GROMACS .gro file of C-alpha atoms in nm:
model
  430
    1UNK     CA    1  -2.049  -6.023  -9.379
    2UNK     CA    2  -1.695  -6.105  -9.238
    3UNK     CA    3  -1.398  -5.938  -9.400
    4UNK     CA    4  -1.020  -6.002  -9.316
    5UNK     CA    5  -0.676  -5.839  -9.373
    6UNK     CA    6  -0.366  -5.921  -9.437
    7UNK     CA    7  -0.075  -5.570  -9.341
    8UNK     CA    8   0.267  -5.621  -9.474
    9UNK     CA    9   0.507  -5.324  -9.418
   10UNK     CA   10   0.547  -5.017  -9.237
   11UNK     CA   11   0.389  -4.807  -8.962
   12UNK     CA   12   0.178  -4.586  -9.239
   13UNK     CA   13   0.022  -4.932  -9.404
   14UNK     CA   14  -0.060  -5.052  -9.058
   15UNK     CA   15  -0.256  -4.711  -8.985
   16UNK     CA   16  -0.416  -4.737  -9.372
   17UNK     CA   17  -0.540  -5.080  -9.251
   18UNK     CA   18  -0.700  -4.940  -8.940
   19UNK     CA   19  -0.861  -4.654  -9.146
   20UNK     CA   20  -1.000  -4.960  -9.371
   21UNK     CA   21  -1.151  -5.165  -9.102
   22UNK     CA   22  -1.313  -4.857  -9.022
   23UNK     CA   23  -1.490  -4.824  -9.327
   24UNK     CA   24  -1.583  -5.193  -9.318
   25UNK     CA   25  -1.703  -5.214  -8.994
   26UNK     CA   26  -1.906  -4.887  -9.075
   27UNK     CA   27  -2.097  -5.053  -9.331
   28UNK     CA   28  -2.187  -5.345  -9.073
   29UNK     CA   29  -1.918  -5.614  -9.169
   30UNK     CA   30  -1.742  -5.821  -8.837
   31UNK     CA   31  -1.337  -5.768  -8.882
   32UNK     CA   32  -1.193  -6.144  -8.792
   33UNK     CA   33  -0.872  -6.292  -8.815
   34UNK     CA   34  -0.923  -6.584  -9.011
   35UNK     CA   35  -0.867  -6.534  -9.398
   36UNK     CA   36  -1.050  -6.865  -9.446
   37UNK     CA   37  -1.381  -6.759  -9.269
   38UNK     CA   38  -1.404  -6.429  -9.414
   39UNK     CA   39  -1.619  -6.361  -9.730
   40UNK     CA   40  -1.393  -6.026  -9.808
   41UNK     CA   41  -0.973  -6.028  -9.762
   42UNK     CA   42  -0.764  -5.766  -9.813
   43UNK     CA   43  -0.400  -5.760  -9.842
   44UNK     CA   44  -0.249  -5.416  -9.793
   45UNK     CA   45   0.100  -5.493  -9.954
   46UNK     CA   46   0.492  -5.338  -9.941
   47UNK     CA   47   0.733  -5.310 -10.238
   48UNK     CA   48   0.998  -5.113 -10.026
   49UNK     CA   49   1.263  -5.427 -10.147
   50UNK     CA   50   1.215  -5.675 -10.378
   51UNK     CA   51   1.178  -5.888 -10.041
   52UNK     CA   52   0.883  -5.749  -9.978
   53UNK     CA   53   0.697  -5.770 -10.336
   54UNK     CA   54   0.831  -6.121 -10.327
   55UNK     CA   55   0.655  -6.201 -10.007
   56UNK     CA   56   0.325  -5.936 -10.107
   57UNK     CA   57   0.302  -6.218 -10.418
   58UNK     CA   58   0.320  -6.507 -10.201
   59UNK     CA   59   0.089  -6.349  -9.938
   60UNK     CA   60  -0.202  -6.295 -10.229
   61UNK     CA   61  -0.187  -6.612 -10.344
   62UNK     CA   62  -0.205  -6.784 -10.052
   63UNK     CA   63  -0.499  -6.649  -9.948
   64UNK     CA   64  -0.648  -6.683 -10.285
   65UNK     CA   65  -0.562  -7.056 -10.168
   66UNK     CA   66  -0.717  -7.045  -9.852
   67UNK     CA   67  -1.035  -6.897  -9.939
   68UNK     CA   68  -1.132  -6.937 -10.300
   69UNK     CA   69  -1.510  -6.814 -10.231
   70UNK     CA   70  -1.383  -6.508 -10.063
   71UNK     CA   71  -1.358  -6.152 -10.278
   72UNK     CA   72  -0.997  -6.096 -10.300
   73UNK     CA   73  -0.857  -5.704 -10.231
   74UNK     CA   74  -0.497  -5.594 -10.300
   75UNK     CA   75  -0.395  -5.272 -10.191
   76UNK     CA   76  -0.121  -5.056 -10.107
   77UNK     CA   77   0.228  -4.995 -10.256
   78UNK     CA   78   0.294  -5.305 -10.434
   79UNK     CA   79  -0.027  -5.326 -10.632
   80UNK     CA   80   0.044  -4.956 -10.732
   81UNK     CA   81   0.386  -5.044 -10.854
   82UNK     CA   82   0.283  -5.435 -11.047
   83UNK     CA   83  -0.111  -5.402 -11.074
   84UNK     CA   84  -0.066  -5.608 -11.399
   85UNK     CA   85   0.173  -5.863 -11.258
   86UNK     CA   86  -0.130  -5.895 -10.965
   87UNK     CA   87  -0.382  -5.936 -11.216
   88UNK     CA   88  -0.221  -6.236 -11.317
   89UNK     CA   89  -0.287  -6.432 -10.979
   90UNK     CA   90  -0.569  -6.630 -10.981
   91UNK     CA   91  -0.863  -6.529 -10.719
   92UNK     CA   92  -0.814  -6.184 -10.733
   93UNK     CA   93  -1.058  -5.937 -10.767
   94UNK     CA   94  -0.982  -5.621 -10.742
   95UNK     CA   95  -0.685  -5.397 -10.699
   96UNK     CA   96  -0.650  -5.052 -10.551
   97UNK     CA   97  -0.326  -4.905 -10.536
   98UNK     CA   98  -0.211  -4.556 -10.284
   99UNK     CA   99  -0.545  -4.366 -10.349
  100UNK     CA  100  -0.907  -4.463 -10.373
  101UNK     CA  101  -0.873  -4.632 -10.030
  102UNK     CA  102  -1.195  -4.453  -9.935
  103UNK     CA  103  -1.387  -4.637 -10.212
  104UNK     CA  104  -1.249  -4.996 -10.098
  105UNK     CA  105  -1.678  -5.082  -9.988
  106UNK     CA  106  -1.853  -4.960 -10.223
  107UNK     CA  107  -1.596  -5.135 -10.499
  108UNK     CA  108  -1.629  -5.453 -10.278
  109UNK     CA  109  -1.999  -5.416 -10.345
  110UNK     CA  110  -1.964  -5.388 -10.681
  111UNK     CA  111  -1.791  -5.733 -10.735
  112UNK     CA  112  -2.066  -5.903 -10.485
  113UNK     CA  113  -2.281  -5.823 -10.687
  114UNK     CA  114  -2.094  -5.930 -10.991
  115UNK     CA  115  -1.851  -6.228 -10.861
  116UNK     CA  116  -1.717  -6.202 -11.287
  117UNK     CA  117  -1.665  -5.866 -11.262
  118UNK     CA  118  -1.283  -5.749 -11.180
  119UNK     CA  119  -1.161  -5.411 -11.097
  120UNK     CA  120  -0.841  -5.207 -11.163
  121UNK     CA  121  -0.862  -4.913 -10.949
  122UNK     CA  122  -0.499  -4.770 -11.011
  123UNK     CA  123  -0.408  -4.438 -11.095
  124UNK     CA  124  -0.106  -4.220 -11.157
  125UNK     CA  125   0.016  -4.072 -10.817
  126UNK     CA  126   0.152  -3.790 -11.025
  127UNK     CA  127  -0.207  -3.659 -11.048
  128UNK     CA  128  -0.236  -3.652 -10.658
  129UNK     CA  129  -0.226  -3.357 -10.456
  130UNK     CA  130  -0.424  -3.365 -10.240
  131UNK     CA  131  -0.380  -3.588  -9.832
  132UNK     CA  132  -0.641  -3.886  -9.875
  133UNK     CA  133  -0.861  -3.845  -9.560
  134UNK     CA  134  -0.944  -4.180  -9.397
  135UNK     CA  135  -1.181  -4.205  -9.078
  136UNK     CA  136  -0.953  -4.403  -8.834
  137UNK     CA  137  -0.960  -4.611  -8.507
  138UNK     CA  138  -0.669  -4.722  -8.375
  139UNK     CA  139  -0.660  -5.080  -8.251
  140UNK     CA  140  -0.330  -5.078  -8.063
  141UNK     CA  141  -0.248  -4.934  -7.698
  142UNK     CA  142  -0.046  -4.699  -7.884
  143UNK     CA  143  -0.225  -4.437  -8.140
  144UNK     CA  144  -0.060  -4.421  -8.499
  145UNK     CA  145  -0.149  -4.085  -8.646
  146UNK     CA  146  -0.043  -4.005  -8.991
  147UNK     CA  147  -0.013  -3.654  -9.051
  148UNK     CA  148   0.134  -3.699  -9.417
  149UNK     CA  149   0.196  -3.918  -9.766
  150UNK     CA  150   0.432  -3.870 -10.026
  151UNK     CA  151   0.787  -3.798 -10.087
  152UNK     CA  152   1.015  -3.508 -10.282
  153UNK     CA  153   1.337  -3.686 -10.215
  154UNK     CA  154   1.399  -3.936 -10.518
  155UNK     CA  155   1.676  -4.077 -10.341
  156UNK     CA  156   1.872  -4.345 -10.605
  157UNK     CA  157   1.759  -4.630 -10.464
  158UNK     CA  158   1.417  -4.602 -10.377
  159UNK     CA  159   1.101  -4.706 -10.532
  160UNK     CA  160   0.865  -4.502 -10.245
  161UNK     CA  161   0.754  -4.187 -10.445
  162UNK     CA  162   0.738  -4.336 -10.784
  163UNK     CA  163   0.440  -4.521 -10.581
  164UNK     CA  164   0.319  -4.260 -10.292
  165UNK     CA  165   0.357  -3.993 -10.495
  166UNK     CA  166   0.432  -3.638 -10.378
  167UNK     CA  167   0.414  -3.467 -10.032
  168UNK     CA  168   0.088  -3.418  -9.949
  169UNK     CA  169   0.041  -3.315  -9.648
  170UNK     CA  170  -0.288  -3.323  -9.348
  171UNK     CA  171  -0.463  -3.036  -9.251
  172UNK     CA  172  -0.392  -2.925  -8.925
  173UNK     CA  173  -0.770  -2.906  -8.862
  174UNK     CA  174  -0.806  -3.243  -8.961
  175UNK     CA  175  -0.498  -3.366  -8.725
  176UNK     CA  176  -0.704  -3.172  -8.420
  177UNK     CA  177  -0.996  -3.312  -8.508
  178UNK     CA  178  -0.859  -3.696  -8.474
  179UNK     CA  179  -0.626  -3.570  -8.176
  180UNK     CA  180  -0.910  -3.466  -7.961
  181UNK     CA  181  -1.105  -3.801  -8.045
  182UNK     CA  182  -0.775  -3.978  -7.961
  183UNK     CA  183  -0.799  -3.803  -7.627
  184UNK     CA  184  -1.130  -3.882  -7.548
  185UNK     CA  185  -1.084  -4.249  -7.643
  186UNK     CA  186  -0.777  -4.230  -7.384
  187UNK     CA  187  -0.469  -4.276  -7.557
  188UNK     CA  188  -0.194  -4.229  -7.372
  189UNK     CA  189   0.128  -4.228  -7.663
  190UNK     CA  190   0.072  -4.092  -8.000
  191UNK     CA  191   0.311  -4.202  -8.289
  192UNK     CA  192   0.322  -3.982  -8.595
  193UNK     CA  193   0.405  -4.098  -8.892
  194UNK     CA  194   0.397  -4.049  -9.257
  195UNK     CA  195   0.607  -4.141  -9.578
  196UNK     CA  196   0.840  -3.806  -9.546
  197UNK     CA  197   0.726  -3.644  -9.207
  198UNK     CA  198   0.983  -3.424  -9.200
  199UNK     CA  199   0.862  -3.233  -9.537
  200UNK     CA  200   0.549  -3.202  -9.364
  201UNK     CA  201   0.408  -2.825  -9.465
  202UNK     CA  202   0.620  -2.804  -9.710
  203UNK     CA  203   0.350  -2.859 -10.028
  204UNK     CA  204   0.094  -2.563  -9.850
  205UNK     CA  205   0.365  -2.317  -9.927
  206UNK     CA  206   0.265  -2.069  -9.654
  207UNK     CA  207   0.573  -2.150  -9.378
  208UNK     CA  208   0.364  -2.410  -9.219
  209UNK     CA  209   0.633  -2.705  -9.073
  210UNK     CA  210   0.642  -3.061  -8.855
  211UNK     CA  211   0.652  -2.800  -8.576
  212UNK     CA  212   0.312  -2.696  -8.596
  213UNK     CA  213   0.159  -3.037  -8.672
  214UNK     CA  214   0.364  -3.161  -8.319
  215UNK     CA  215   0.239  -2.851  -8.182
  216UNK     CA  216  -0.069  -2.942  -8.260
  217UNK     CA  217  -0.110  -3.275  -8.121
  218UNK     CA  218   0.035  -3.174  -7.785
  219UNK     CA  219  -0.256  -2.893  -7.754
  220UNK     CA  220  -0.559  -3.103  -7.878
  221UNK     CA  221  -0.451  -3.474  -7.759
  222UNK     CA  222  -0.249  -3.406  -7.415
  223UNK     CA  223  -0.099  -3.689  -7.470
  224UNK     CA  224   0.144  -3.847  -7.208
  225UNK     CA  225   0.368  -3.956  -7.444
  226UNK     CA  226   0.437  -3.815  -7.836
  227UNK     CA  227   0.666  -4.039  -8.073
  228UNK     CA  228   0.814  -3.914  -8.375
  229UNK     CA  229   0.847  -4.166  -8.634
  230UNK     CA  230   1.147  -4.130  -8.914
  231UNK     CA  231   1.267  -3.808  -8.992
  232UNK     CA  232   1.603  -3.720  -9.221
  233UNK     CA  233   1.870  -3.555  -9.015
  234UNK     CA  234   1.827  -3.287  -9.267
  235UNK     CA  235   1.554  -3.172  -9.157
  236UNK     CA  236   1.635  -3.164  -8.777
  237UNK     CA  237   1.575  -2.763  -8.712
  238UNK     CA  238   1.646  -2.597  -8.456
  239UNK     CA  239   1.317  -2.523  -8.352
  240UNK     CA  240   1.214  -2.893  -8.357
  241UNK     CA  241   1.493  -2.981  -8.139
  242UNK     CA  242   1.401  -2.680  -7.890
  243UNK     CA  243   1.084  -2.831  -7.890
  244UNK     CA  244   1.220  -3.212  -7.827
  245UNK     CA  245   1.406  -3.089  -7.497
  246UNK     CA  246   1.169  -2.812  -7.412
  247UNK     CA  247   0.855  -3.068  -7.379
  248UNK     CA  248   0.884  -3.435  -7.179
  249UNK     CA  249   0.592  -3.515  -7.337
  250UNK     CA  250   0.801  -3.560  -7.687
  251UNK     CA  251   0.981  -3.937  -7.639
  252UNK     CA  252   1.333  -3.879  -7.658
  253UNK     CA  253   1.355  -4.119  -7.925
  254UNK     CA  254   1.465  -4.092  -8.307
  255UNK     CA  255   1.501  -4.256  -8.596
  256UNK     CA  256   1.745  -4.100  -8.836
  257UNK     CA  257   1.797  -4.287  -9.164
  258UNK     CA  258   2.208  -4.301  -9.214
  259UNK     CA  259   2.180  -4.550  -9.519
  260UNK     CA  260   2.592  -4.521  -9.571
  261UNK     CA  261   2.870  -4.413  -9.344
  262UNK     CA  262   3.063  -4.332  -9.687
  263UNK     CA  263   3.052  -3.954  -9.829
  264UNK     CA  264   3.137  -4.137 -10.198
  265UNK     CA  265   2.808  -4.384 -10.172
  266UNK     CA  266   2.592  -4.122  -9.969
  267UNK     CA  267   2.631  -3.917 -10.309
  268UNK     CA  268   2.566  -4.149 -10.536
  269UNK     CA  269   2.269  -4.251 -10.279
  270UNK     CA  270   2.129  -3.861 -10.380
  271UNK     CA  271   2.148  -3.820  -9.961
  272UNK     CA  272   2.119  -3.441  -9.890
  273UNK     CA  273   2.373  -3.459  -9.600
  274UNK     CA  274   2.739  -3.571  -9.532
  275UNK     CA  275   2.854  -3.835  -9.252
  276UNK     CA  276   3.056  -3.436  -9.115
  277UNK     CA  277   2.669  -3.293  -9.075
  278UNK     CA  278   2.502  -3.661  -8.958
  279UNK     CA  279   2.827  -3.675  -8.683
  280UNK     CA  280   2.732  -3.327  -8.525
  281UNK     CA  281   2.412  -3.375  -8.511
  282UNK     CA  282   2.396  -3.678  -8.347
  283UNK     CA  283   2.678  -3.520  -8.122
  284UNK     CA  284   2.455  -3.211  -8.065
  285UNK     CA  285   2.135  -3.468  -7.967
  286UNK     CA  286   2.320  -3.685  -7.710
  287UNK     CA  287   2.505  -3.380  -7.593
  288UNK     CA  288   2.130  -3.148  -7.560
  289UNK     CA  289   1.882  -3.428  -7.474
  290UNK     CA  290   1.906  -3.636  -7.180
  291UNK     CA  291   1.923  -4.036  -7.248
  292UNK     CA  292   1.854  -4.011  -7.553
  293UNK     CA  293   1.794  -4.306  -7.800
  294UNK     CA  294   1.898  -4.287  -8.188
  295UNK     CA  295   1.795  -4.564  -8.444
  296UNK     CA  296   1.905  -4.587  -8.794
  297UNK     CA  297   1.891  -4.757  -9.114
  298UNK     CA  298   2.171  -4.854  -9.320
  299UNK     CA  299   2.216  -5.011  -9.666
  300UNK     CA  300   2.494  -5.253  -9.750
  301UNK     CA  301   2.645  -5.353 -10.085
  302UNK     CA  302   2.505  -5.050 -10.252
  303UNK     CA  303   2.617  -4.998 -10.637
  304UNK     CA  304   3.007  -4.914 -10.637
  305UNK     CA  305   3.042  -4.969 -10.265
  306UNK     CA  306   3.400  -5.113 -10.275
  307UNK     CA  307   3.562  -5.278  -9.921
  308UNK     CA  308   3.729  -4.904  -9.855
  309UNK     CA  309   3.373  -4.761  -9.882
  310UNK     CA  310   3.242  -5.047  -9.662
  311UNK     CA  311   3.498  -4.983  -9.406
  312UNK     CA  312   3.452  -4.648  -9.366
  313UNK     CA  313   3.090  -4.763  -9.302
  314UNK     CA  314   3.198  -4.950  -9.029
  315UNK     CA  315   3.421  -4.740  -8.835
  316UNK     CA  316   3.116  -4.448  -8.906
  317UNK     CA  317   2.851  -4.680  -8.759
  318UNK     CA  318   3.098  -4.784  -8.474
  319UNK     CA  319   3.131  -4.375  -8.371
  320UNK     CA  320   2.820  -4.283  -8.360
  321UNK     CA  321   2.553  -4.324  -8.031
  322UNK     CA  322   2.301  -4.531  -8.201
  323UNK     CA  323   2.083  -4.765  -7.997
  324UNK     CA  324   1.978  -4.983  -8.268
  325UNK     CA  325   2.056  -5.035  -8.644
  326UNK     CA  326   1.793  -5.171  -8.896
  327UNK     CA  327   2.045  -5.341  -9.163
  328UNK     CA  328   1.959  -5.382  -9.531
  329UNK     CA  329   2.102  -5.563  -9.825
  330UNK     CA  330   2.079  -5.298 -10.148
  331UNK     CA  331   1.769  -5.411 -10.322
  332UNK     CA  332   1.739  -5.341 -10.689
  333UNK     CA  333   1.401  -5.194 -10.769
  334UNK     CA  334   1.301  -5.105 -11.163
  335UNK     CA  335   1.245  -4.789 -11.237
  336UNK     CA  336   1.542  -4.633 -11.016
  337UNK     CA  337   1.844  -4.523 -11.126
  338UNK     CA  338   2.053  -4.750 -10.832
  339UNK     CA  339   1.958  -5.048 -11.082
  340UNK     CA  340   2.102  -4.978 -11.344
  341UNK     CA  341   2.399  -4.843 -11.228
  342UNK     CA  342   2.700  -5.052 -11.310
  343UNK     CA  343   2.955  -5.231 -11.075
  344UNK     CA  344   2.630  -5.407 -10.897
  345UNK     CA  345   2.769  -5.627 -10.577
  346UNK     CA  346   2.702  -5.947 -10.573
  347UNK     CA  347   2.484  -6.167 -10.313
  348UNK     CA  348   2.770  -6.285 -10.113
  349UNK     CA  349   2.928  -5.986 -10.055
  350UNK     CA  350   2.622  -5.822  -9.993
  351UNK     CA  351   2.548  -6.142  -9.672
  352UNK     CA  352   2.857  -6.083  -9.543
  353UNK     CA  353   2.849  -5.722  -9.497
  354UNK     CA  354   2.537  -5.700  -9.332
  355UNK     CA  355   2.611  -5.970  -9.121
  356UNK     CA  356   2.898  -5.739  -9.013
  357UNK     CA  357   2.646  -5.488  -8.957
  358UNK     CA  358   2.414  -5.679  -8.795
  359UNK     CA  359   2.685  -5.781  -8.505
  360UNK     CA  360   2.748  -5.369  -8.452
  361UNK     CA  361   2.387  -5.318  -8.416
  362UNK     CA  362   2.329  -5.562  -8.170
  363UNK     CA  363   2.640  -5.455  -7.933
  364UNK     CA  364   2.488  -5.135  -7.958
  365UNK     CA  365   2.125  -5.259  -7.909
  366UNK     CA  366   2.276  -5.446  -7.544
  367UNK     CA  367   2.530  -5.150  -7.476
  368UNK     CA  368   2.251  -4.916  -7.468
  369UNK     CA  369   2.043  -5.122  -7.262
  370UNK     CA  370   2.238  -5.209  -7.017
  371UNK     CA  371   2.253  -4.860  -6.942
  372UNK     CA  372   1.923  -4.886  -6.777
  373UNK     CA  373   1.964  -5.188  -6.544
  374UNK     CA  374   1.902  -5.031  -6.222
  375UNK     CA  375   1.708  -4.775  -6.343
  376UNK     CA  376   1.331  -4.703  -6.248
  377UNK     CA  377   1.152  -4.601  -6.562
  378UNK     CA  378   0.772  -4.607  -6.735
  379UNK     CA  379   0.627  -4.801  -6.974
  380UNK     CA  380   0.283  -4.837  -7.122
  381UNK     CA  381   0.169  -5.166  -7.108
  382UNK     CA  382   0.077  -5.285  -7.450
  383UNK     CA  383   0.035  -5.691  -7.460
  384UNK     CA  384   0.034  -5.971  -7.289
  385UNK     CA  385   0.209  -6.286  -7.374
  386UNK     CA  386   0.347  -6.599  -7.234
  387UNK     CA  387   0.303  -6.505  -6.893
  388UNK     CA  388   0.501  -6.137  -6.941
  389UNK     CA  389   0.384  -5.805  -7.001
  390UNK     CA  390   0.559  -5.634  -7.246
  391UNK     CA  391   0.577  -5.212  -7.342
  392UNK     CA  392   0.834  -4.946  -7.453
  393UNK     CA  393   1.055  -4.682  -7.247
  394UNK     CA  394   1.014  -4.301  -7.344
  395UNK     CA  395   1.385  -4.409  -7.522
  396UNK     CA  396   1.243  -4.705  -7.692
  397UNK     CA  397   1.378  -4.988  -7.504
  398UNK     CA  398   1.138  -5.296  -7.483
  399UNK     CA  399   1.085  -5.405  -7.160
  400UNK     CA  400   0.935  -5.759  -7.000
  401UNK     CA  401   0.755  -5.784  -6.713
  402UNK     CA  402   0.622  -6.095  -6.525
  403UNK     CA  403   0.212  -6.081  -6.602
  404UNK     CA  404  -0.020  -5.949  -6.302
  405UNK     CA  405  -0.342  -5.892  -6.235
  406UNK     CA  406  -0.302  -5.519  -6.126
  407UNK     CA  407  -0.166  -5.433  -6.482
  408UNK     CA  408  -0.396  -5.310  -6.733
  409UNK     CA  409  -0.316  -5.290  -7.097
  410UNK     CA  410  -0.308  -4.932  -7.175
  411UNK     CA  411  -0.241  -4.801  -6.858
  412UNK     CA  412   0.148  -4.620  -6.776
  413UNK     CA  413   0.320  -4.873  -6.487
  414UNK     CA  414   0.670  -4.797  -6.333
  415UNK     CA  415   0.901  -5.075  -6.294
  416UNK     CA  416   1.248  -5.171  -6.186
  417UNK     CA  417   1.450  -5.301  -6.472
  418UNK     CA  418   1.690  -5.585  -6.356
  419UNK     CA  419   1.871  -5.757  -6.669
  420UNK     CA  420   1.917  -5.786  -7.055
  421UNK     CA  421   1.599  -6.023  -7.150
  422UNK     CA  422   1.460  -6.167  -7.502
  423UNK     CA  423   1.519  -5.820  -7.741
  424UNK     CA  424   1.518  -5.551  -7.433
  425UNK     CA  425   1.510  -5.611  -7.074
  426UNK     CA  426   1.317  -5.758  -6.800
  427UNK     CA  427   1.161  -5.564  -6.525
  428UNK     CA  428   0.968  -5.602  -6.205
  429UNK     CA  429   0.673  -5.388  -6.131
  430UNK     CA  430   0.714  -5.119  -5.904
   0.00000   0.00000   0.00000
């Protein structure tokens, strides 16, 4: 039997998709790429924006399209926020939203045996406390490894834990247990990530924090590299910084979600911070950690963002050391109490303005870049295409390299990097 997926979304459904195949290929099915030769897809959707769900919808029926024989699976955050709206689409048969994943065969089986039987497998993530355990392999030269699920936050605009649920977070046996296979299996960068990473411990209620799950991977993996996905300035203690410049093996990379440069739109955002606290703490990171790289997000046209507020935005953005900017357009999503808060902005304004932002994050992307022409630096190689080798810097910065025979994908090469090239730079082997 030949089964097939489909990943839309973020670093966490990627690694749930992984954990899947697992399952699959542990109950002897072949994992292929082609939806139209499998005789089992899954789509393991996003509902982050209403971008997303649109392109989750048009993602399920297509392959209902493309393989009408095939038992249809939708899973993941979408079909836990619209299971009836997916019920709708012709082909499928069953849906599964952010728990249950573990079931995902034996369900499967279920409808083989019965191709007129269809299953709702949906729940109320209110009712779950507890981390959903999923045996994983990675598939990637670099290891995802999610530590945690859920969020607390309830931030305005988002839909995320009306559909992940609460924190829940993973035992630190069970990280140590996956570490040390990670280790054996040779990994040599980790990436940690989760819904809410940074509330990590928080839901054992015994003091246990992000610190001891990093902790943790650096004693049972080794790794050469450790990546810290997204993580609210808020909770950037000092003990996890300490630990950022105290260890090279922790990339000094981070992603800190800004989502407005405006103190009036970061409270009606429900943000826990103010642009004062994001400022010196971005101040305190460049200032404490050598070369280090700071992403962001940020979201445009947000209810009651007026030109002042979107030009204090600006100038913010401008200020601050970030190496890259991931831009959205406010997305209304039901349920939350950004949509139906008056004074909505309208579609044009909303283009423009992240068009503006767009053009800051990319002088910033090249600014920060150019920094390193010159520079010797490492990379793991992780694909080859077209000729080039291709793999991240410690600081995140994606770097080309012609294609040779000596690299290995995997493996940590030094190179030279000599100019601004595609969306990094390009780099000769050392």
């Amino acid at each position: 039997m030949k089964v097939a997926f489909y990943t839309l979304g973020c670093k966490v459904n990627q690694y749930e998709t992984e954990a899947m195949q697992k399952l699959f290929g542990a109950a002897g099915y072949e994992i292929v790429a082609e939806i139209e030769t499998a005789d089992v897809v899954v789509v393991n959707t996003c509902t982050v924006t209403s971008l997303s769900s649109q392109k989750s919808r048009q993602i399920i029926r297509r392959a209902a399209r493309a393989n009408e024989n095939a038992v249809l699976v939708v899973v993941g955050c979408y079909a836990q926020n619209q299971p009836q709206e997916i019920s709708k689409i012709e082909g499928v048969d069953i849906i599964i939203g952010t728990a249950e994943r573990t079931k995902i065969v034996e369900l499967v089986a279920q409808v083989l045996e019965n191709r007129s039987e269809k299953i709702l497998a949906v729940g109320n993530v209110e009712n779950i406390s507890e981390f959903e355990e999923l045996p994983h392999t990675p598939h990637r030269t670099r290891a995802f490894l999610k530590i945690e699920d859920g969020c607390n936050n309830f931030c305005s605009y988002c839909i995320i834990p009306y559909v992940r649920g609460r924190v829940r977070s993973r035992r630190l046996e069970s990280i140590r247990a996956e570490c040390l296979q990670l280790a054996k299996d040779g990994y040599k960068e980790i990436v940690l990530t989760g819904i809410h990473i940074g509330a990590y411990g928080k839901d054992f209620h015994d003091g246990t924090n992000l610190v001891d799950a990093v902790k943790t991977v650096l004693e049972a993996a080794n790794p050469a590299r450790l990546r810290l996905g997204s993580l609210e300035s808020a909770e950037m203690t000092d003990e996890l910084i300490e630990l950022i410049k105290s260890d090279s093996r922790i990339c000094n990379h981070l992603h800190l979600p800004l989502q407005s440069g405006s103190d009036e739109i970061l409270k009606l955002m429900h943000r826990p911070y103010t642009t004062k606290n994001f400022s010196e703490l971005t101040a305190r990171l460049v200032a404490e950690i050598p070369n280090i790289s700071i992403g962001t997000d940020l979201i445009v046209g947000f209810p009651n963002e007026t030109e002042k507020n979107f030009e204090e935005t600006v100038e913010f953005i401008k200020s601050q050391p970030f190496s890259k900017i991931h831009v959205f357009p406010f997305s209304a999503r039901e349920g939350t109490i950004a949509a139906a808060m008056k004074n909505q902005v309208d579609g044009v304004t909303k283009k423009l303005r992240t068009n503006r932002a767009l053009e800051i994050s990319s002088a910033k992307e090249k600014s920060f870049a150019e920094k390193l022409i010159g520079e010797t630096v490492e990379i793991i190689a992780e694909t080859e295409e077209n000729n080039f080798v291709d793999g991240l810097t410690k600081n995140y910065v994606r770097v080309y390299i012609p294609a040779n025979p000596k690299i290995k994908l995997g493996e940590i090469i030094s190179v030279k990097i000599e100019k601004i090239f595609k969306n990094g730079v390009l780099a000769n082997l050392i």
